[in-house]
Coordinates of C-alpha atoms and ligand atoms in Angstrom, one line a residue:
M25 CA -98.8 -31.9 -153.3
P26 CA -100.1 -33.3 -156.6
Q27 CA -97.7 -33.3 -159.5
H28 CA -98.4 -30.9 -162.3
A29 CA -100.6 -29.1 -159.9
T30 CA -102.6 -26.3 -161.4
N31 CA -104.7 -24.1 -159.2
R32 CA -108.4 -23.5 -159.7
H33 CA -107.7 -19.9 -160.9
T34 CA -105.6 -19.0 -163.8
G35 CA -102.2 -20.3 -162.8
P36 CA -100.3 -22.0 -165.6
Q37 CA -98.9 -25.5 -165.5
H38 CA -95.2 -25.1 -164.8
T39 CA -93.0 -28.0 -165.1
R40 CA -89.4 -28.7 -165.8
S41 CA -87.9 -31.4 -168.0
Q42 CA -86.2 -34.3 -166.6
H43 CA -83.1 -35.1 -168.6
T44 CA -80.5 -37.7 -168.0
R45 CA -76.9 -36.9 -167.4
S46 CA -76.0 -38.4 -170.7
Q47 CA -77.5 -35.3 -172.4
H48 CA -74.8 -33.1 -171.0
T49 CA -71.8 -35.1 -170.2
G50 CA -68.9 -35.6 -172.6
S51 CA -68.9 -32.2 -174.1
Q52 CA -67.3 -28.9 -173.3
H53 CA -69.3 -25.7 -173.4
T54 CA -68.1 -22.2 -173.0
G55 CA -70.9 -20.5 -174.9
S56 CA -74.5 -20.8 -175.9
Q57 CA -74.2 -24.0 -177.9
H58 CA -75.5 -26.3 -175.3
A59 CA -78.6 -24.3 -174.7
A60 CA -79.3 -24.1 -178.4
D61 CA -78.9 -27.9 -178.8
A62 CA -81.4 -28.6 -176.1
G63 CA -84.4 -26.9 -177.5
P64 CA -86.6 -24.2 -176.0
A65 CA -86.5 -24.1 -172.3
H66 CA -90.2 -23.8 -171.8
A67 CA -91.3 -26.7 -174.0
D68 CA -90.2 -29.2 -171.4
H69 CA -93.0 -30.9 -169.5
A70 CA -91.8 -34.3 -168.5
H71 CA -90.6 -33.6 -164.9
T72 CA -92.3 -32.0 -162.0
R73 CA -90.9 -30.8 -158.7
P74 CA -93.0 -32.3 -156.1
R75 CA -92.4 -29.9 -153.4
G76 CA -93.3 -26.5 -154.9
W77 CA -92.1 -24.7 -158.0
W78 CA -90.5 -21.9 -156.1
R79 CA -88.0 -24.1 -154.2
D80 CA -85.5 -24.0 -157.0
A81 CA -87.0 -21.3 -159.3
V82 CA -84.9 -18.6 -161.0
I83 CA -86.8 -15.4 -160.6
Y84 CA -86.0 -12.3 -162.7
Q85 CA -86.6 -8.9 -161.2
V86 CA -88.1 -6.4 -163.6
Y87 CA -87.7 -2.9 -162.5
V88 CA -90.6 -1.7 -164.6
R89 CA -89.6 2.0 -164.9
S90 CA -86.3 1.0 -166.5
F91 CA -87.1 -2.2 -168.4
A92 CA -88.8 -1.2 -171.7
D93 CA -90.7 1.9 -172.7
S94 CA -93.5 1.4 -175.2
D95 CA -94.8 4.9 -175.6
G96 CA -91.8 7.1 -175.7
D97 CA -92.3 9.0 -172.5
G98 CA -88.9 7.9 -171.2
V99 CA -90.4 5.6 -168.5
G100 CA -90.7 1.9 -168.8
D101 CA -94.2 0.4 -168.8
L102 CA -96.2 -2.8 -168.8
P103 CA -96.7 -2.9 -172.6
G104 CA -92.9 -2.6 -172.8
V105 CA -92.5 -5.6 -170.5
R106 CA -95.0 -7.5 -172.6
Q107 CA -93.0 -6.9 -175.7
R108 CA -89.8 -8.1 -174.0
L109 CA -91.2 -11.3 -172.4
P110 CA -89.6 -13.4 -175.1
H111 CA -86.2 -12.2 -173.8
L112 CA -87.1 -13.6 -170.4
A113 CA -88.5 -16.9 -171.7
G114 CA -85.4 -17.3 -173.9
L115 CA -83.1 -16.5 -171.0
G116 CA -84.6 -19.5 -169.2
V117 CA -86.0 -18.0 -166.0
D118 CA -89.1 -19.4 -164.2
A119 CA -90.8 -16.3 -163.1
L120 CA -90.6 -12.5 -163.0
W121 CA -91.1 -10.1 -160.2
L122 CA -92.4 -6.8 -161.2
T123 CA -91.6 -3.8 -159.0
P124 CA -94.6 -1.6 -158.1
F125 CA -96.6 -0.2 -161.0
Y126 CA -99.6 1.0 -158.9
A127 CA -101.0 4.5 -159.0
S128 CA -98.4 6.5 -157.1
P129 CA -96.8 10.0 -157.1
Q130 CA -93.5 8.1 -157.7
I131 CA -91.6 9.8 -154.9
D132 CA -89.8 6.4 -154.2
G133 CA -90.0 4.7 -157.5
G134 CA -93.6 3.5 -156.8
Y135 CA -92.9 2.2 -153.3
D136 CA -95.3 5.0 -152.3
V137 CA -98.7 3.6 -153.3
A138 CA -101.8 5.8 -153.6
D139 CA -104.1 3.1 -154.9
Y140 CA -103.2 -0.6 -154.6
R141 CA -105.8 -1.7 -157.1
A142 CA -104.9 0.7 -160.0
V143 CA -102.1 0.8 -162.5
D144 CA -100.4 4.2 -162.7
P145 CA -101.1 5.6 -166.1
R146 CA -97.4 6.1 -166.7
F147 CA -97.1 2.3 -166.6
G148 CA -100.3 1.4 -168.5
S149 CA -103.7 0.1 -167.5
L150 CA -105.3 -2.8 -165.6
D151 CA -105.9 -4.4 -168.9
D152 CA -102.2 -4.2 -169.7
A153 CA -101.5 -5.9 -166.3
R154 CA -104.0 -8.6 -167.1
Q155 CA -102.6 -9.2 -170.5
L156 CA -99.1 -9.2 -169.2
V157 CA -99.9 -12.0 -166.7
S158 CA -101.7 -14.0 -169.3
E159 CA -98.9 -13.7 -171.9
A160 CA -96.3 -14.5 -169.4
H161 CA -98.2 -17.6 -168.4
T162 CA -98.4 -18.7 -172.1
L163 CA -94.7 -18.5 -172.2
G164 CA -94.4 -20.6 -169.0
L165 CA -93.4 -17.7 -166.8
R166 CA -95.0 -17.0 -163.5
V167 CA -95.6 -13.4 -162.3
L168 CA -95.0 -12.0 -158.9
L169 CA -96.1 -8.5 -157.9
D170 CA -94.6 -6.2 -155.3
L171 CA -96.8 -5.7 -152.3
V172 CA -96.1 -2.6 -150.2
P173 CA -97.8 -3.1 -146.8
N174 CA -95.5 -1.2 -144.5
H175 CA -96.5 2.3 -145.7
T176 CA -98.7 4.0 -148.2
S177 CA -98.2 7.2 -150.1
D178 CA -99.2 10.4 -148.5
A179 CA -101.5 10.7 -151.5
H180 CA -103.4 7.6 -150.4
P181 CA -107.0 8.6 -149.6
W182 CA -106.7 7.2 -146.1
F183 CA -103.7 9.4 -145.3
R184 CA -105.5 12.4 -146.8
R185 CA -108.5 11.7 -144.6
A186 CA -106.2 11.2 -141.7
L187 CA -104.6 14.6 -142.2
A188 CA -108.1 16.1 -142.5
G189 CA -108.8 14.8 -138.9
D190 CA -110.8 11.6 -139.6
A191 CA -110.2 9.5 -136.5
G192 CA -110.8 6.1 -138.3
A193 CA -108.2 7.0 -140.9
R194 CA -105.8 8.2 -138.2
A195 CA -106.0 4.9 -136.5
C196 CA -104.5 3.3 -139.7
Y197 CA -101.3 5.3 -139.2
H198 CA -99.0 6.2 -136.4
F199 CA -100.2 9.7 -135.3
V200 CA -98.4 10.4 -132.0
R201 CA -98.0 13.3 -129.7
G202 CA -94.4 14.6 -129.5
R203 CA -92.1 14.9 -126.6
G204 CA -91.5 18.2 -124.7
T205 CA -94.0 20.4 -123.1
A206 CA -95.7 21.3 -126.3
G207 CA -94.9 18.1 -128.1
Q208 CA -92.3 20.0 -130.1
E209 CA -89.8 17.1 -130.2
P210 CA -90.5 13.9 -132.2
P211 CA -92.0 11.1 -130.1
N212 CA -88.9 9.0 -130.2
D213 CA -85.4 8.8 -131.7
W214 CA -86.2 6.6 -134.7
E215 CA -84.5 7.6 -137.9
S216 CA -85.8 7.3 -141.4
L217 CA -83.8 5.0 -143.7
F218 CA -83.6 7.8 -146.1
G219 CA -81.9 10.0 -143.5
G220 CA -83.2 12.4 -140.8
P221 CA -86.0 11.7 -138.2
A222 CA -88.6 9.1 -138.9
W223 CA -91.3 11.6 -137.8
S224 CA -92.8 14.6 -139.5
P225 CA -95.1 17.1 -137.9
V226 CA -98.8 16.8 -138.8
P227 CA -99.5 20.1 -140.6
G228 CA -101.6 22.5 -138.7
E229 CA -101.6 20.4 -135.5
E230 CA -98.9 21.5 -133.2
G231 CA -97.3 18.7 -131.2
L232 CA -98.7 15.9 -133.3
W233 CA -96.3 13.8 -135.5
Y234 CA -96.7 10.9 -138.0
L235 CA -94.3 8.1 -138.5
H236 CA -92.4 7.3 -141.7
L237 CA -89.6 4.9 -141.8
F238 CA -88.8 6.0 -145.3
S239 CA -89.6 9.4 -146.9
A240 CA -92.0 11.8 -145.3
H241 CA -94.3 10.9 -148.3
Q242 CA -94.5 7.3 -147.1
P243 CA -96.4 7.3 -143.8
D244 CA -96.2 3.9 -142.0
L245 CA -99.4 2.0 -141.5
D246 CA -100.4 0.9 -138.0
W247 CA -101.0 -2.8 -138.3
R248 CA -102.9 -2.8 -135.0
A249 CA -105.9 -1.5 -136.9
P250 CA -108.2 -4.3 -138.1
R251 CA -109.0 -2.2 -141.1
V252 CA -105.5 -2.4 -142.4
H253 CA -105.6 -6.2 -142.3
E254 CA -108.9 -6.3 -144.1
E255 CA -107.7 -3.9 -146.8
F256 CA -104.6 -5.9 -147.6
D257 CA -106.5 -9.2 -147.6
S258 CA -108.7 -7.6 -150.2
V259 CA -105.8 -6.2 -152.2
L260 CA -104.1 -9.6 -152.3
R261 CA -107.4 -11.2 -153.5
F262 CA -107.8 -8.5 -156.2
W263 CA -104.5 -9.5 -157.8
L264 CA -104.7 -13.2 -157.1
D265 CA -108.1 -13.2 -158.9
M266 CA -106.4 -11.6 -161.9
G267 CA -104.1 -14.6 -161.9
V268 CA -100.8 -13.4 -160.5
D269 CA -98.7 -16.1 -158.9
G270 CA -97.7 -14.3 -155.7
F271 CA -96.0 -11.3 -154.1
R272 CA -92.7 -10.0 -153.1
I273 CA -93.4 -8.4 -149.8
D274 CA -91.7 -5.0 -149.3
V275 CA -90.3 -4.4 -145.8
A276 CA -91.8 -7.7 -144.6
H277 CA -90.0 -7.3 -141.3
G278 CA -91.4 -3.8 -140.6
M279 CA -95.1 -3.8 -140.3
V280 CA -95.3 -4.2 -136.5
K281 CA -93.7 -1.8 -134.2
A282 CA -92.7 -2.5 -130.6
E283 CA -95.4 -1.6 -128.1
G284 CA -94.9 2.0 -126.7
L285 CA -92.6 2.9 -129.6
P286 CA -89.5 2.8 -127.4
D287 CA -86.3 4.7 -128.3
V288 CA -83.5 2.7 -130.0
G289 CA -81.1 4.5 -127.8
A290 CA -78.1 4.8 -130.1
G291 CA -77.1 6.8 -133.1
E292 CA -76.6 5.8 -136.7
Q293 CA -79.6 3.5 -136.8
A294 CA -79.3 3.1 -140.5
R295 CA -76.1 1.2 -139.9
M296 CA -77.9 -1.2 -137.6
I297 CA -80.5 -2.3 -140.1
G298 CA -80.2 -6.1 -140.4
A299 CA -77.5 -6.2 -137.6
R300 CA -79.9 -6.3 -134.7
V301 CA -83.6 -6.4 -133.8
L302 CA -84.9 -2.9 -133.7
P303 CA -88.2 -1.6 -132.2
F304 CA -89.4 -1.0 -135.7
F305 CA -87.8 -4.0 -137.5
D306 CA -88.1 -7.8 -137.1
Q307 CA -90.6 -7.6 -134.3
D308 CA -92.3 -11.0 -133.5
G309 CA -95.7 -9.7 -134.4
V310 CA -95.0 -9.5 -138.1
H311 CA -95.1 -13.3 -138.2
D312 CA -98.8 -13.4 -137.5
I313 CA -99.4 -11.3 -140.6
H314 CA -97.3 -13.6 -142.7
R315 CA -99.3 -16.6 -141.4
A316 CA -102.6 -15.0 -142.3
W317 CA -101.3 -14.3 -145.8
R318 CA -100.1 -17.8 -146.2
R319 CA -103.5 -19.1 -145.4
L320 CA -105.0 -16.7 -147.9
L321 CA -102.5 -17.7 -150.6
E322 CA -103.2 -21.4 -150.0
S323 CA -106.9 -20.8 -150.4
Y324 CA -106.0 -20.2 -154.1
G325 CA -104.1 -23.5 -154.4
P326 CA -100.6 -24.6 -153.6
D327 CA -98.7 -22.6 -156.2
R328 CA -99.2 -19.0 -155.1
I329 CA -96.3 -17.7 -153.2
C330 CA -94.8 -14.8 -151.3
V331 CA -91.2 -13.9 -150.8
A332 CA -90.2 -11.7 -147.9
E333 CA -88.0 -8.7 -148.3
A334 CA -86.8 -9.1 -144.7
W335 CA -83.7 -7.8 -143.1
A336 CA -82.9 -9.9 -140.1
P337 CA -79.7 -9.9 -138.1
T338 CA -79.0 -13.6 -138.4
A339 CA -79.7 -16.4 -140.7
E340 CA -81.7 -18.0 -137.9
R341 CA -84.0 -15.0 -137.5
L342 CA -84.4 -14.8 -141.2
A343 CA -85.5 -18.5 -141.3
R344 CA -88.4 -17.6 -139.0
Y345 CA -90.0 -15.8 -142.0
V346 CA -90.0 -19.1 -144.0
R347 CA -91.5 -21.4 -141.4
P348 CA -93.9 -23.8 -143.1
D349 CA -96.9 -21.6 -142.3
E350 CA -95.3 -18.3 -143.3
C351 CA -93.6 -17.0 -146.4
H352 CA -92.4 -19.4 -149.1
Q353 CA -89.1 -17.6 -149.5
A354 CA -87.1 -14.7 -148.0
F355 CA -84.3 -12.8 -149.7
N356 CA -80.9 -13.8 -148.4
F357 CA -79.1 -10.5 -148.2
H358 CA -76.3 -12.1 -146.3
F359 CA -75.1 -13.7 -149.5
L360 CA -75.2 -10.4 -151.3
Q361 CA -73.1 -8.8 -148.6
A362 CA -70.5 -11.6 -148.5
G363 CA -68.1 -9.9 -150.9
W364 CA -65.4 -11.6 -152.9
D365 CA -64.0 -13.8 -150.2
A366 CA -64.1 -17.5 -150.5
Q367 CA -64.2 -18.2 -146.7
E368 CA -66.9 -15.6 -146.1
L369 CA -68.9 -17.0 -149.0
R370 CA -68.6 -20.5 -147.7
R371 CA -69.6 -19.3 -144.2
V372 CA -72.7 -17.5 -145.5
I373 CA -73.7 -20.5 -147.7
E374 CA -73.4 -22.9 -144.9
E375 CA -75.2 -20.7 -142.4
S376 CA -78.0 -19.9 -144.8
M377 CA -78.6 -23.5 -145.7
A378 CA -78.4 -24.8 -142.1
A379 CA -80.9 -22.1 -141.0
A380 CA -83.3 -22.8 -143.8
T381 CA -83.1 -26.5 -143.3
T382 CA -84.3 -26.2 -139.7
V383 CA -87.6 -24.9 -141.0
G384 CA -87.7 -27.1 -144.2
A385 CA -87.5 -24.0 -146.4
P386 CA -85.4 -23.5 -149.6
T387 CA -82.6 -21.0 -149.5
T388 CA -82.6 -18.1 -151.9
W389 CA -79.6 -16.3 -153.4
V390 CA -79.3 -12.8 -154.8
L391 CA -76.4 -10.7 -156.0
S392 CA -78.1 -7.5 -157.2
N393 CA -81.4 -5.6 -157.0
H394 CA -82.7 -2.1 -157.5
D395 CA -81.5 -1.0 -154.0
V396 CA -77.8 -2.0 -154.1
V397 CA -74.7 -1.3 -156.2
R398 CA -74.7 -3.7 -159.1
H399 CA -72.5 -6.7 -158.3
R400 CA -70.2 -6.2 -161.2
T401 CA -69.1 -2.9 -159.6
R402 CA -69.4 -4.1 -156.0
L403 CA -67.2 -7.1 -156.6
G404 CA -64.7 -5.2 -158.6
S405 CA -64.8 -6.7 -162.1
L406 CA -66.9 -8.3 -164.8
A407 CA -64.9 -11.5 -164.4
R408 CA -65.9 -11.7 -160.7
A409 CA -69.5 -10.9 -161.5
R410 CA -69.7 -13.7 -164.1
A411 CA -68.1 -16.1 -161.6
A412 CA -70.4 -15.1 -158.8
A413 CA -73.4 -15.7 -161.0
L414 CA -72.3 -19.2 -161.8
L415 CA -71.7 -19.9 -158.2
M416 CA -75.2 -18.7 -157.3
L417 CA -76.8 -20.7 -160.0
A418 CA -75.0 -23.9 -158.8
L419 CA -76.3 -23.6 -155.2
P420 CA -79.4 -25.4 -153.9
G421 CA -82.5 -23.3 -153.7
S422 CA -83.9 -20.4 -155.7
A423 CA -82.0 -17.6 -157.3
Y424 CA -83.0 -14.0 -158.0
L425 CA -81.6 -12.1 -161.0
Y426 CA -81.9 -8.4 -161.4
Q427 CA -82.5 -7.0 -164.9
G428 CA -79.3 -6.2 -166.7
E429 CA -77.1 -8.5 -164.7
E430 CA -77.4 -11.0 -167.5
L431 CA -75.7 -8.3 -169.6
G432 CA -73.0 -7.6 -167.1
L433 CA -74.1 -4.1 -166.6
P434 CA -72.0 -2.0 -164.2
E435 CA -73.3 0.6 -161.7
V436 CA -73.5 4.0 -163.3
R437 CA -71.6 6.2 -161.0
D438 CA -71.5 9.5 -162.9
L439 CA -75.2 10.4 -163.3
P440 CA -75.9 14.1 -163.3
D441 CA -77.4 15.1 -160.0
E442 CA -80.4 16.7 -161.6
A443 CA -81.3 13.4 -163.3
R444 CA -81.3 11.4 -160.0
R445 CA -84.7 10.5 -158.5
D446 CA -83.8 8.5 -155.4
P447 CA -85.3 10.3 -152.4
A448 CA -82.3 9.3 -150.3
F449 CA -80.0 11.2 -152.7
S450 CA -81.3 14.6 -151.6
R451 CA -81.2 13.6 -147.9
A452 CA -77.6 12.4 -148.3
A453 CA -76.7 15.6 -150.1
E454 CA -78.0 17.4 -147.0
G455 CA -75.6 15.3 -144.9
A456 CA -78.0 12.8 -143.5
V457 CA -76.8 9.3 -142.8
T458 CA -78.8 7.0 -145.1
D459 CA -79.0 3.3 -145.5
G460 CA -75.4 2.8 -146.7
Q461 CA -76.1 3.6 -150.4
E462 CA -75.5 7.3 -149.9
G463 CA -78.7 7.8 -151.8
M464 CA -77.1 6.5 -155.0
R465 CA -79.7 3.9 -155.9
D466 CA -80.3 5.5 -159.3
G467 CA -77.0 4.0 -160.6
C468 CA -78.4 0.5 -160.7
R469 CA -81.7 1.7 -162.3
V470 CA -80.4 3.0 -165.6
P471 CA -82.7 1.9 -168.5
M472 CA -81.9 -1.5 -170.1
P473 CA -79.9 -1.4 -173.4
W474 CA -81.7 -3.7 -175.9
T475 CA -80.1 -2.7 -179.1
A476 CA -76.7 -1.3 -180.1
E477 CA -78.3 1.7 -181.8
G478 CA -81.3 4.1 -181.4
P479 CA -82.3 6.6 -178.9
S480 CA -82.0 4.9 -175.4
L481 CA -80.6 1.8 -177.1
G482 CA -83.9 0.2 -177.8
F483 CA -85.3 1.0 -174.3
G484 CA -87.9 3.1 -176.0
P485 CA -88.6 5.2 -179.1
D486 CA -87.0 8.2 -177.4
G487 CA -84.6 9.0 -174.5
G488 CA -84.9 7.2 -171.2
W489 CA -85.5 8.8 -167.8
L490 CA -81.8 8.3 -166.9
P491 CA -79.0 8.7 -169.5
Q492 CA -77.1 5.5 -170.5
P493 CA -73.3 5.5 -170.6
Q494 CA -71.5 5.9 -173.9
D495 CA -70.2 2.4 -173.9
W496 CA -73.5 0.6 -173.3
P497 CA -74.2 -0.2 -177.0
S498 CA -71.7 -3.1 -176.8
L499 CA -73.5 -4.4 -173.7
S500 CA -76.9 -4.4 -175.3
V501 CA -79.0 -7.6 -175.7
G502 CA -78.6 -7.3 -179.5
A503 CA -74.8 -6.9 -179.4
Q504 CA -74.4 -9.9 -177.0
T505 CA -76.8 -12.3 -178.6
G506 CA -75.0 -15.0 -180.4
D507 CA -71.6 -14.1 -179.1
P508 CA -70.5 -17.2 -177.2
L509 CA -68.1 -15.1 -175.0
S510 CA -70.8 -12.7 -173.9
T511 CA -72.3 -12.5 -170.5
L512 CA -75.8 -12.9 -171.9
E513 CA -74.9 -16.2 -173.5
L514 CA -73.1 -17.3 -170.3
Y515 CA -76.4 -16.8 -168.4
R516 CA -78.5 -18.4 -171.1
T517 CA -76.2 -21.5 -171.0
A518 CA -76.1 -21.6 -167.2
L519 CA -79.8 -21.5 -166.9
R520 CA -80.2 -24.1 -169.6
L521 CA -77.8 -26.4 -167.8
R522 CA -79.6 -25.8 -164.5
R523 CA -82.8 -27.1 -166.1
L524 CA -81.0 -30.1 -167.5
L525 CA -79.5 -31.2 -164.2
P526 CA -82.4 -32.9 -162.4
G527 CA -82.7 -31.7 -158.8
L528 CA -79.9 -29.3 -159.0
G529 CA -81.9 -26.6 -157.3
D530 CA -83.4 -28.4 -154.5
S531 CA -81.0 -31.1 -153.1
A532 CA -77.9 -31.8 -151.1
M533 CA -74.6 -30.1 -151.6
E534 CA -71.2 -31.2 -150.4
W535 CA -68.0 -29.3 -150.1
L536 CA -64.9 -30.7 -151.8
T537 CA -61.3 -30.0 -150.8
A538 CA -59.9 -27.0 -152.6
P539 CA -56.9 -24.7 -152.5
E540 CA -57.0 -21.5 -150.5
G541 CA -59.2 -18.9 -152.0
V542 CA -61.1 -21.6 -154.0
L543 CA -64.4 -23.2 -153.2
A544 CA -65.4 -26.5 -154.7
L545 CA -68.8 -28.0 -154.2
S546 CA -70.5 -31.1 -155.5
R547 CA -74.1 -31.2 -156.6
P548 CA -76.1 -33.9 -158.4
G549 CA -74.3 -34.3 -161.7
L550 CA -72.2 -31.2 -161.2
V551 CA -69.0 -30.0 -159.5
C552 CA -68.7 -26.2 -159.2
V553 CA -65.4 -24.6 -158.7
L554 CA -65.1 -20.9 -157.7
S555 CA -61.7 -19.2 -157.6
T556 CA -61.6 -15.8 -155.9
R557 CA -57.8 -15.7 -156.5
D558 CA -56.3 -13.0 -158.8
E559 CA -54.0 -15.6 -160.4
A560 CA -54.6 -19.0 -161.9
V561 CA -54.4 -21.9 -159.5
E562 CA -53.6 -25.5 -160.1
A563 CA -56.1 -28.1 -159.1
A564 CA -57.1 -31.7 -160.0
A565 CA -59.5 -32.0 -163.0
P566 CA -63.0 -32.7 -161.5
G567 CA -64.5 -34.1 -164.7
E568 CA -65.6 -32.8 -168.1
L569 CA -65.9 -29.0 -168.4
L570 CA -69.5 -27.9 -168.9
L571 CA -69.2 -24.1 -168.5
C572 CA -66.6 -21.6 -167.6
S573 CA -67.1 -18.0 -166.6
A574 CA -63.7 -16.9 -168.0
P575 CA -64.4 -16.0 -171.7
G576 CA -62.6 -18.2 -174.2
E577 CA -61.2 -20.7 -171.7
S578 CA -61.5 -24.4 -172.5
R579 CA -60.3 -27.6 -171.0
E580 CA -57.3 -27.5 -173.3
S581 CA -56.3 -24.0 -172.4
M582 CA -56.6 -24.9 -168.7
E583 CA -54.4 -28.0 -169.2
A584 CA -51.7 -26.0 -170.9
G585 CA -48.8 -25.5 -168.4
A586 CA -50.4 -27.7 -165.7
G587 CA -49.1 -31.0 -164.4
A588 CA -50.5 -34.3 -165.6
G589 CA -54.2 -34.7 -164.7
R590 CA -54.3 -31.2 -163.4
L591 CA -55.6 -27.9 -164.6
R592 CA -54.9 -24.2 -164.2
I593 CA -58.2 -22.8 -162.9
P594 CA -58.4 -19.2 -164.3
A595 CA -58.2 -16.2 -161.9
N596 CA -61.6 -15.0 -160.6
S597 CA -63.6 -17.7 -162.3
C598 CA -66.2 -20.2 -161.8
T599 CA -66.3 -23.5 -163.7
W600 CA -69.0 -26.2 -163.9
W601 CA -67.9 -29.7 -164.4
A602 CA -70.0 -32.8 -165.2
A603 CA -69.6 -35.3 -162.4
Ligands
NOJ11 C1 -87.5 -1.7 -150.2 C2 -87.5 -1.4 -151.6 O1 -86.8 -2.3 -152.3 C3 -86.9 0.0 -151.8 O2 -86.7 0.3 -153.1 C4 -87.9 1.0 -151.1 O3 -87.3 2.3 -151.1 C5 -88.2 0.6 -149.6 N1 -88.4 -0.8 -149.5 C6 -89.4 1.4 -149.1 O4 -90.5 0.8 -149.7

């Protein structure tokens, strides 16, 4: 692939600087100083990554509804994202992934699309989308959209026509006769991920059912219909022509269902998601779709990518989604699920890297997203969250950040029921088994705090769609900026250092000997030490301290009380050392 490759459409030139080690060795940094010294992250154009920008990219997930509200309706929007792009450029990420902003009844936060080529008026206009892409590119940020191909909204014109009896439209969905003499039972035992049966009766047609793996307002498309393929090819082209850099593919493992729609044959299917191949998930046929999309993306040049949101039972099966002719990346949820356990983290890292290597793909790492409990809360403390982030950013491959994790935001557990919007919440309240979140996904979707004051803390001119906790002013971007001990400055410095270390993202890694509960790994120019222990632990000094997740710690403080040439590694910490 040519260096500095630009494609023939509107993709920007994205390059990273190549700096020598001498620029970062010999100094200690526990705050933002280093990043400030090194100049603006996006002004660097000396070094290219020859094998694809995504292989070590840091990609920031913008949950549009909760990011920034420009017009005061309480809902985040595209002009709001545009206004806050400088935050993302300053943070030092490579790209953003925008959650769905298409025309939608918003039953499932926009993952119920009624028109794939229109922007929902709540989020802005097509022109806003165009300007957002262009302004992001000017700042050196690539833009990924969220493609939702497994299901549409029930408000999609195809589904409306299907309900009205149009046979062509019906062929695009799974309309199936039920079991029992009059078809009064659902066609099989599949359960919705939001709880309850995955089938709903077709109104006015006794014995006929339609499939929805998610809410009843999200009918599954039948990818055996050629028209579905044609439509999505056209949708991809629509946005690629606008200049977007690629897509995160929602439920990328779900489009194809096993022939004959066989029963799963066991209860509590939600608990099996990602644990085994199911007749509706991880079927071999989905790979043909990914291959076709890869060809389409490549017809726009080498830099347009797709990342699969795929739940696969093993790292090996997940690697199938990132074979050279399929998706460029797949989310690695096994890392997210590893918890705060050094051995388990090591196992998952090794397995993920080994599996990805077999197909020549980069690994990805993610700790939080809009579907899971924020990792600060999941791991049990801010100290662990900060440490986990530094571990993730020291690993080979690409990392995904979820908005607000750079502020150390916790999960909000005490939202009033009436404020919650997650469709799984009402199902869980009815006692249905859901996908393990008990329908509580609103707690990680609370609007971003930008300023320490103002209604909705700078999220918008008025209140936000979900209330922010009382103590969030101190977590706001404004309150943390310039405070060297803050989580925001820790992320800024880590991302800055990541750029300064050539090849950190996409090269070999070696494990070093470490005490129990501690992981030590060596990367080009860097040794990363993670301690999952609740007390300080003595270890040999690996080099000069570059960055420490424990606020206020320095090499001197770690030397105090330790034997000669040794350090006390703080509890629940991650440190980066120049090597
Ligand atoms: C995965 C998305 O991340 C989630 O938010 C959504 O509910 C389901 N897919 C259904 O589209």
